[in-house]
GROMACS .gro file of C-alpha atoms in nm:
model
  219
    1MET     CA    1  10.280  11.210  15.354
    2ALA     CA    2  10.260  11.170  14.981
    3LEU     CA    3   9.977  11.307  14.774
    4ASN     CA    4   9.789  11.014  14.618
    5ILE     CA    5   9.620  11.084  14.284
    6PRO     CA    6   9.445  10.792  14.113
    7GLY     CA    7   9.649  10.692  13.807
    8LEU     CA    8   9.937  10.933  13.884
    9SER     CA    9  10.251  10.865  14.085
   10GLY     CA   10  10.495  11.132  14.195
   11SER     CA   11  10.774  10.877  14.242
   12SER     CA   12  10.780  10.751  13.882
   13SER     CA   13  10.828  10.966  13.574
   14THR     CA   14  10.719  10.670  13.358
   15SER     CA   15  10.364  10.681  13.486
   16GLY     CA   16  10.341  11.044  13.382
   17ALA     CA   17  10.449  10.960  13.029
   18THR     CA   18  10.217  10.665  12.984
   19GLY     CA   19   9.926  10.759  13.204
   20ALA     CA   20   9.716  10.951  12.951
   21GLY     CA   21   9.429  10.716  13.026
   22ALA     CA   22   9.478  10.752  13.400
   23VAL     CA   23   9.303  11.086  13.423
   24THR     CA   24   9.006  10.994  13.211
   25GLY     CA   25   8.664  10.855  13.291
   26THR     CA   26   8.554  10.851  13.655
   27ASN     CA   27   8.910  10.920  13.784
   28GLN     CA   28   8.957  11.238  13.581
   29MET     CA   29   9.108  11.526  13.777
   30GLY     CA   30   9.169  11.879  13.656
   31GLN     CA   31   9.433  12.128  13.765
   32GLU     CA   32   9.192  12.310  13.995
   33GLU     CA   33   9.106  11.996  14.194
   34PHE     CA   34   9.473  11.902  14.209
   35LEU     CA   35   9.570  12.242  14.348
   36GLU     CA   36   9.299  12.216  14.617
   37MET     CA   37   9.436  11.879  14.725
   38LEU     CA   38   9.790  12.016  14.709
   39LEU     CA   39   9.705  12.306  14.945
   40ALA     CA   40   9.529  12.071  15.184
   41GLU     CA   41   9.832  11.843  15.179
   42ILE     CA   42  10.068  12.132  15.257
   43ASN     CA   43   9.848  12.266  15.539
   44ASN     CA   44   9.814  11.927  15.706
   45GLN     CA   45  10.162  11.785  15.658
   46ASP     CA   46  10.384  11.682  15.949
   47PRO     CA   47  10.602  11.989  16.032
   48LEU     CA   48  10.875  11.750  16.159
   49ASN     CA   49  10.871  11.555  15.833
   50PRO     CA   50  10.764  11.801  15.557
   51GLN     CA   51  10.687  11.673  15.210
   52SER     CA   52  10.947  11.748  14.941
   53SER     CA   53  10.837  12.038  14.721
   54SER     CA   54  10.994  11.867  14.420
   55GLU     CA   55  10.741  11.584  14.449
   56PHE     CA   56  10.452  11.832  14.445
   57VAL     CA   57  10.597  12.006  14.141
   58GLY     CA   58  10.653  11.673  13.968
   59GLN     CA   59  10.291  11.566  14.017
   60LEU     CA   60  10.164  11.902  13.896
   61ALA     CA   61  10.385  11.875  13.587
   62GLN     CA   62  10.239  11.529  13.515
   63ILE     CA   63   9.876  11.637  13.522
   64THR     CA   64   9.956  11.951  13.323
   65SER     CA   65  10.136  11.741  13.060
   66VAL     CA   66   9.837  11.508  13.027
   67GLU     CA   67   9.593  11.796  12.986
   68ASN     CA   68   9.818  11.958  12.727
   69LEU     CA   69   9.835  11.630  12.532
   70ASN     CA   70   9.456  11.598  12.537
   71SER     CA   71   9.423  11.953  12.408
   72LEU     CA   72   9.683  11.887  12.137
   73ASN     CA   73   9.503  11.569  12.028
   74SER     CA   74   9.178  11.762  11.993
   75GLN     CA   75   9.348  12.029  11.784
   76ILE     CA   76   9.512  11.769  11.558
   77THR     CA   77   9.180  11.587  11.512
   78GLY     CA   78   9.015  11.912  11.408
   79LEU     CA   79   9.299  11.991  11.168
   80VAL     CA   80   9.277  11.647  11.006
   81SER     CA   81   8.900  11.690  10.960
   82SER     CA   82   8.951  12.030  10.799
   83LEU     CA   83   9.217  11.895  10.564
   84GLN     CA   84   8.995  11.602  10.465
   85TYR     CA   85   8.706  11.836  10.391
   86SER     CA   86   8.930  12.057  10.179
   87GLN     CA   87   9.067  11.756   9.988
   88ALA     CA   88   8.715  11.625   9.934
   89MET     CA   89   8.602  11.954   9.784
   90GLN     CA   90   8.904  11.957   9.552
   91ALA     CA   91   8.846  11.593   9.454
   92THR     CA   92   8.487  11.662   9.348
   93ASP     CA   93   8.625  11.894   9.079
   94LEU     CA   94   8.776  11.585   8.915
   95VAL     CA   95   8.437  11.429   8.835
   96GLY     CA   96   8.400  11.406   8.457
   97LYS     CA   97   8.769  11.469   8.393
   98THR     CA   98   9.024  11.224   8.258
   99VAL     CA   99   9.294  11.103   8.496
  100THR     CA  100   9.589  10.870   8.449
  101VAL     CA  101   9.662  10.604   8.711
  102PRO     CA  102   9.908  10.311   8.742
  103MET     CA  103   9.679  10.033   8.618
  104ASN     CA  104   9.702   9.784   8.330
  105ILE     CA  105   9.349   9.635   8.328
  106MET     CA  106   9.032   9.806   8.209
  107GLU     CA  107   8.681   9.704   8.112
  108LEU     CA  108   8.519   9.863   7.808
  109ASP     CA  109   8.139   9.885   7.816
  110ASN     CA  110   8.123   9.968   7.447
  111THR     CA  111   8.345   9.946   7.144
  112GLY     CA  112   8.615  10.206   7.171
  113THR     CA  113   8.978  10.278   7.249
  114MET     CA  114   9.212  10.258   7.545
  115SER     CA  115   9.476  10.518   7.609
  116GLY     CA  116   9.752  10.563   7.857
  117GLU     CA  117  10.127  10.594   7.887
  118VAL     CA  118  10.438  10.384   7.937
  119GLN     CA  119  10.715  10.495   8.171
  120VAL     CA  120  11.052  10.415   8.014
  121PRO     CA  121  11.318  10.419   8.289
  122VAL     CA  122  11.623  10.443   8.058
  123ASN     CA  123  11.680  10.475   7.685
  124THR     CA  124  11.559  10.162   7.509
  125ASP     CA  125  11.640  10.007   7.172
  126ARG     CA  126  11.275   9.914   7.118
  127LEU     CA  127  10.946   9.968   7.297
  128GLN     CA  128  10.640   9.750   7.233
  129VAL     CA  129  10.291   9.768   7.381
  130PHE     CA  130  10.056   9.466   7.376
  131VAL     CA  131   9.680   9.452   7.434
  132GLN     CA  132   9.532   9.120   7.552
  133ASP     CA  133   9.169   9.019   7.590
  134ALA     CA  134   9.016   8.829   7.884
  135ASN     CA  135   9.142   8.500   7.734
  136GLY     CA  136   9.500   8.621   7.719
  137GLN     CA  137   9.501   8.656   7.341
  138VAL     CA  138   9.692   8.951   7.193
  139VAL     CA  139   9.435   9.156   7.001
  140SER     CA  140   9.650   9.460   6.931
  141SER     CA  141  10.016   9.557   6.943
  142MET     CA  142  10.216   9.876   6.893
  143ASP     CA  143  10.585   9.908   6.811
  144PHE     CA  144  10.738  10.244   6.903
  145GLY     CA  145  11.093  10.153   6.808
  146PRO     CA  146  11.382  10.317   7.000
  147GLN     CA  147  11.274  10.551   7.279
  148TYR     CA  148  11.447  10.788   7.517
  149SER     CA  149  11.377  10.759   7.890
  150GLY     CA  150  11.053  10.925   7.994
  151THR     CA  151  10.681  10.896   7.927
  152VAL     CA  152  10.552  10.747   7.602
  153PRO     CA  153  10.176  10.789   7.537
  154PHE     CA  154   9.974  10.527   7.348
  155THR     CA  155   9.618  10.478   7.218
  156THR     CA  156   9.457  10.156   7.097
  157ASP     CA  157   9.201  10.133   6.814
  158ASP     CA  158   8.846   9.994   6.790
  159LEU     CA  159   8.840   9.743   7.074
  160ALA     CA  160   8.518   9.549   7.129
  161LYS     CA  161   8.329   9.548   7.457
  162GLY     CA  162   8.517   9.346   7.720
  163ILE     CA  163   8.805   9.333   7.966
  164TYR     CA  164   9.157   9.405   7.843
  165SER     CA  165   9.506   9.414   7.987
  166ILE     CA  166   9.798   9.623   7.866
  167SER     CA  167  10.166   9.533   7.890
  168ALA     CA  168  10.478   9.707   7.768
  169VAL     CA  169  10.817   9.555   7.691
  170ALA     CA  170  11.142   9.748   7.650
  171THR     CA  171  11.439   9.591   7.470
  172TYR     CA  172  11.794   9.656   7.591
  173GLY     CA  173  12.038   9.478   7.365
  174VAL     CA  174  11.939   9.111   7.386
  175ASP     CA  175  11.730   9.157   7.701
  176ASN     CA  176  11.359   9.235   7.723
  177GLU     CA  177  11.212   9.398   8.034
  178THR     CA  178  10.853   9.474   8.133
  179VAL     CA  179  10.808   9.844   8.207
  180PRO     CA  180  10.530  10.025   8.401
  181VAL     CA  181  10.199  10.109   8.231
  182ALA     CA  182   9.933  10.363   8.330
  183LEU     CA  183   9.582  10.398   8.187
  184SER     CA  184   9.368  10.706   8.135
  185THR     CA  185   8.995  10.711   8.205
  186LYS     CA  186   8.709  10.931   8.329
  187VAL     CA  187   8.628  10.999   8.693
  188ASP     CA  188   8.270  10.887   8.760
  189SER     CA  189   8.243  10.988   9.126
  190VAL     CA  190   8.435  11.059   9.447
  191VAL     CA  191   8.425  10.841   9.760
  192ILE     CA  192   8.486  11.015  10.096
  193PRO     CA  193   8.532  10.733  10.352
  194GLY     CA  194   8.602  10.949  10.657
  195GLY     CA  195   8.784  10.828  10.965
  196GLY     CA  196   9.114  10.957  10.833
  197LYS     CA  197   9.108  10.721  10.534
  198GLU     CA  198   9.220  10.843  10.194
  199ILE     CA  199   8.969  10.980   9.945
  200GLU     CA  200   8.903  10.749   9.651
  201LEU     CA  201   8.796  10.808   9.292
  202ASN     CA  202   8.555  10.577   9.108
  203LEU     CA  203   8.711  10.542   8.765
  204ALA     CA  204   8.525  10.424   8.455
  205GLY     CA  205   8.629  10.071   8.364
  206ILE     CA  206   8.872  10.046   8.656
  207GLY     CA  207   8.686  10.101   8.983
  208ALA     CA  208   8.800  10.266   9.306
  209MET     CA  209   9.149  10.413   9.318
  210PRO     CA  210   9.312  10.631   9.590
  211VAL     CA  211   9.336  10.991   9.475
  212SER     CA  212   9.708  10.989   9.558
  213GLN     CA  213   9.763  10.741   9.272
  214VAL     CA  214   9.666  10.996   9.006
  215SER     CA  215   9.974  11.084   8.802
  216ARG     CA  216   9.809  11.310   8.544
  217ILE     CA  217   9.486  11.510   8.513
  218GLY     CA  218   9.339  11.591   8.173
  219GLN     CA  219   9.019  11.750   8.047
   0.00000   0.00000   0.00000
């Protein structure tokens, strides 16, 4: 006589691996209830056809595994919440500071400058940076000449209020290649979405950006 537990089967190891939801809700059974049923099963089994002890042990192992998984899930959830809280507290320290992120478009509320950096992958014969307005017109350009591989900072001058895009071109012999650009701006506020989602920074002139995208932190 087999012991019948709703959602658990002693004859199939697969049900034990995938039956996490089988011991939840109205059919939930703890170890104590299982052991009571197990003792009753043993006491009332047919002495001429006794139940295999391995089946009892297998069913007990299944329910124990499910309970251990539930406990582990709870611990992981708590750990994630703690980590998010810690990251949020660290992120709030960035408010008012200047950060650099991989972005090539920025909106200026007032006349001013734009600064950032170009990442040169390999030594280049010539590096140029171009600033375009919302109409696609080049309003400023910078020629840095030959550059070694690495980070090359740049700053524009006296741009009027508006939206601008930055592009950088590296020359290798007769070939020109676009290379990555990052812009620097102030952190206005921090967004903590919760639910395991990544913390975001509201950046002046750029908008929301995941905190993991920050490549440099200034004053």
